[in-house]
PDB file of C-alpha atoms in Angstrom:
ATOM      1  CA  MET W   5     -59.152  42.548 -67.768  1.00 84.00           C
ATOM      2  CA  SER W   6     -62.787  43.565 -68.225  1.00 91.00           C
ATOM      3  CA  LEU W   7     -65.623  41.083 -68.631  1.00 89.00           C
ATOM      4  CA  ALA W   8     -66.014  42.111 -72.285  1.00 90.00           C
ATOM      5  CA  GLU W   9     -62.324  41.430 -72.896  1.00 92.00           C
ATOM      6  CA  LYS W  10     -62.542  38.035 -71.186  1.00 92.00           C
ATOM      7  CA  LEU W  11     -65.590  37.105 -73.259  1.00 90.00           C
ATOM      8  CA  ASP W  12     -63.824  38.185 -76.448  1.00 90.00           C
ATOM      9  CA  GLU W  13     -60.860  36.001 -75.512  1.00 91.00           C
ATOM     10  CA  ILE W  14     -63.127  33.013 -74.864  1.00 90.00           C
ATOM     11  CA  ARG W  15     -64.908  33.627 -78.175  1.00 85.00           C
ATOM     12  CA  ARG W  16     -61.614  33.770 -80.102  1.00 88.00           C
ATOM     13  CA  HIS W  17     -60.485  30.492 -78.513  1.00 87.00           C
ATOM     14  CA  TYR W  18     -63.876  28.921 -79.212  1.00 83.00           C
ATOM     15  CA  ASP W  19     -63.755  30.032 -82.855  1.00 81.00           C
ATOM     16  CA  GLN W  20     -60.399  28.262 -83.242  1.00 86.00           C
ATOM     17  CA  GLU W  21     -61.579  24.998 -81.631  1.00 88.00           C
ATOM     18  CA  VAL W  22     -64.995  24.506 -83.259  1.00 88.00           C
ATOM     19  CA  PRO W  23     -65.028  22.951 -86.764  1.00 91.00           C
ATOM     20  CA  ALA W  24     -65.844  25.456 -89.531  1.00 89.00           C
ATOM     21  CA  ASP W  25     -69.041  23.657 -90.612  1.00 91.00           C
ATOM     22  CA  ALA W  26     -70.397  23.669 -87.044  1.00 89.00           C
ATOM     23  CA  MET W  27     -69.455  27.333 -86.640  1.00 87.00           C
ATOM     24  CA  ALA W  28     -71.235  28.202 -89.905  1.00 91.00           C
ATOM     25  CA  LEU W  29     -74.358  26.403 -88.674  1.00 90.00           C
ATOM     26  CA  MET W  30     -74.314  28.334 -85.387  1.00 85.00           C
ATOM     27  CA  HIS W  31     -73.794  31.672 -87.142  1.00 87.00           C
ATOM     28  CA  ARG W  32     -76.690  30.860 -89.482  1.00 91.00           C
ATOM     29  CA  ALA W  33     -78.894  30.065 -86.474  1.00 87.00           C
ATOM     30  CA  VAL W  34     -77.936  33.392 -84.870  1.00 85.00           C
ATOM     31  CA  ALA W  35     -78.762  35.257 -88.085  1.00 91.00           C
ATOM     32  CA  ASP W  36     -82.118  33.470 -88.308  1.00 92.00           C
ATOM     33  CA  LEU W  37     -82.952  34.430 -84.723  1.00 85.00           C
ATOM     34  CA  GLU W  38     -81.968  38.038 -85.321  1.00 87.00           C
ATOM     35  CA  ALA W  39     -84.055  38.161 -88.509  1.00 93.00           C
ATOM     36  CA  SER W  40     -87.066  36.689 -86.690  1.00 93.00           C
ATOM     37  CA  GLY W  41     -87.254  39.666 -84.328  1.00 89.00           C
ATOM     38  CA  ALA W  42     -87.221  37.335 -81.310  1.00 84.00           C
ATOM     39  CA  ALA W  43     -84.927  39.702 -79.402  1.00 79.00           C
ATOM     40  CA  ASN W  44     -87.645  42.348 -79.508  1.00 84.00           C
ATOM     41  CA  ARG W  45     -90.086  40.008 -77.755  1.00 83.00           C
ATOM     42  CA  ILE W  46     -88.025  38.811 -74.790  1.00 82.00           C
ATOM     43  CA  ALA W  47     -88.526  40.038 -71.234  1.00 82.00           C
ATOM     44  CA  GLY W  48     -86.064  42.583 -69.936  1.00 81.00           C
ATOM     45  CA  VAL W  49     -84.241  42.581 -66.616  1.00 81.00           C
ATOM     46  CA  GLY W  50     -86.738  43.088 -63.788  1.00 82.00           C
ATOM     47  CA  GLU W  51     -89.757  42.690 -66.066  1.00 85.00           C
ATOM     48  CA  GLN W  52     -92.521  40.433 -64.752  1.00 84.00           C
ATOM     49  CA  LEU W  53     -93.082  37.263 -66.760  1.00 85.00           C
ATOM     50  CA  PRO W  54     -96.522  35.944 -67.641  1.00 89.00           C
ATOM     51  CA  SER W  55     -97.680  32.794 -65.830  1.00 93.00           C
ATOM     52  CA  PHE W  56     -96.163  29.589 -67.195  1.00 93.00           C
ATOM     53  CA  THR W  57     -95.891  25.866 -66.547  1.00 94.00           C
ATOM     54  CA  LEU W  58     -92.745  23.757 -66.756  1.00 89.00           C
ATOM     55  CA  PRO W  59     -91.739  20.240 -65.707  1.00 90.00           C
ATOM     56  CA  ASN W  60     -89.744  19.901 -62.499  1.00 85.00           C
ATOM     57  CA  GLN W  61     -86.823  17.531 -61.925  1.00 88.00           C
ATOM     58  CA  PHE W  62     -89.300  14.664 -61.398  1.00 93.00           C
ATOM     59  CA  GLY W  63     -91.185  15.302 -64.640  1.00 91.00           C
ATOM     60  CA  GLU W  64     -94.198  16.760 -62.813  1.00 93.00           C
ATOM     61  CA  THR W  65     -95.711  19.880 -64.356  1.00 95.00           C
ATOM     62  CA  LEU W  66     -95.800  22.893 -62.050  1.00 92.00           C
ATOM     63  CA  SER W  67     -97.145  26.365 -62.688  1.00 95.00           C
ATOM     64  CA  SER W  68     -95.242  29.478 -61.737  1.00 93.00           C
ATOM     65  CA  GLY W  69     -98.182  30.412 -59.502  1.00 94.00           C
ATOM     66  CA  GLU W  70     -97.863  27.168 -57.532  1.00 92.00           C
ATOM     67  CA  VAL W  71     -94.156  27.741 -56.966  1.00 91.00           C
ATOM     68  CA  LEU W  72     -94.606  31.410 -56.026  1.00 93.00           C
ATOM     69  CA  ARG W  73     -96.865  30.389 -53.123  1.00 94.00           C
ATOM     70  CA  PHE W  74     -93.708  29.135 -51.377  1.00 93.00           C
ATOM     71  CA  GLY W  75     -91.686  32.312 -51.981  1.00 93.00           C
ATOM     72  CA  PRO W  76     -89.633  33.960 -54.720  1.00 89.00           C
ATOM     73  CA  LEU W  77     -89.045  32.070 -57.950  1.00 87.00           C
ATOM     74  CA  VAL W  78     -85.721  32.035 -59.769  1.00 84.00           C
ATOM     75  CA  LEU W  79     -85.847  30.974 -63.402  1.00 80.00           C
ATOM     76  CA  THR W  80     -82.535  30.098 -65.030  1.00 79.00           C
ATOM     77  CA  VAL W  81     -82.376  29.955 -68.798  1.00 74.00           C
ATOM     78  CA  TYR W  82     -79.494  28.192 -70.494  1.00 73.00           C
ATOM     79  CA  ARG W  83     -78.829  29.469 -73.970  1.00 67.00           C
ATOM     80  CA  GLY W  84     -76.528  28.506 -76.769  1.00 64.00           C
ATOM     81  CA  PHE W  85     -73.807  30.401 -78.593  1.00 56.00           C
ATOM     82  CA  TRP W  86     -76.081  33.307 -79.444  1.00 50.00           C
TER      83      TRP W  86
END
């Protein structure tokens, strides 16, 4: 089974388990994001990100530049249904 087929299967199961009102809210959020053009402004695979600051696990703010001094930086982004 291909990855696309597995994802379709998960999506079908998810659609059956999530209440209709919650599903409608998520689909509306997806439509709003698509209409905003946000997808046209995101970085692509391998593209260099601009400098940024984020809190670490201790609540301290660190810049990407500070972290990069110690070696490569991996940024993981968790996203919702969309």
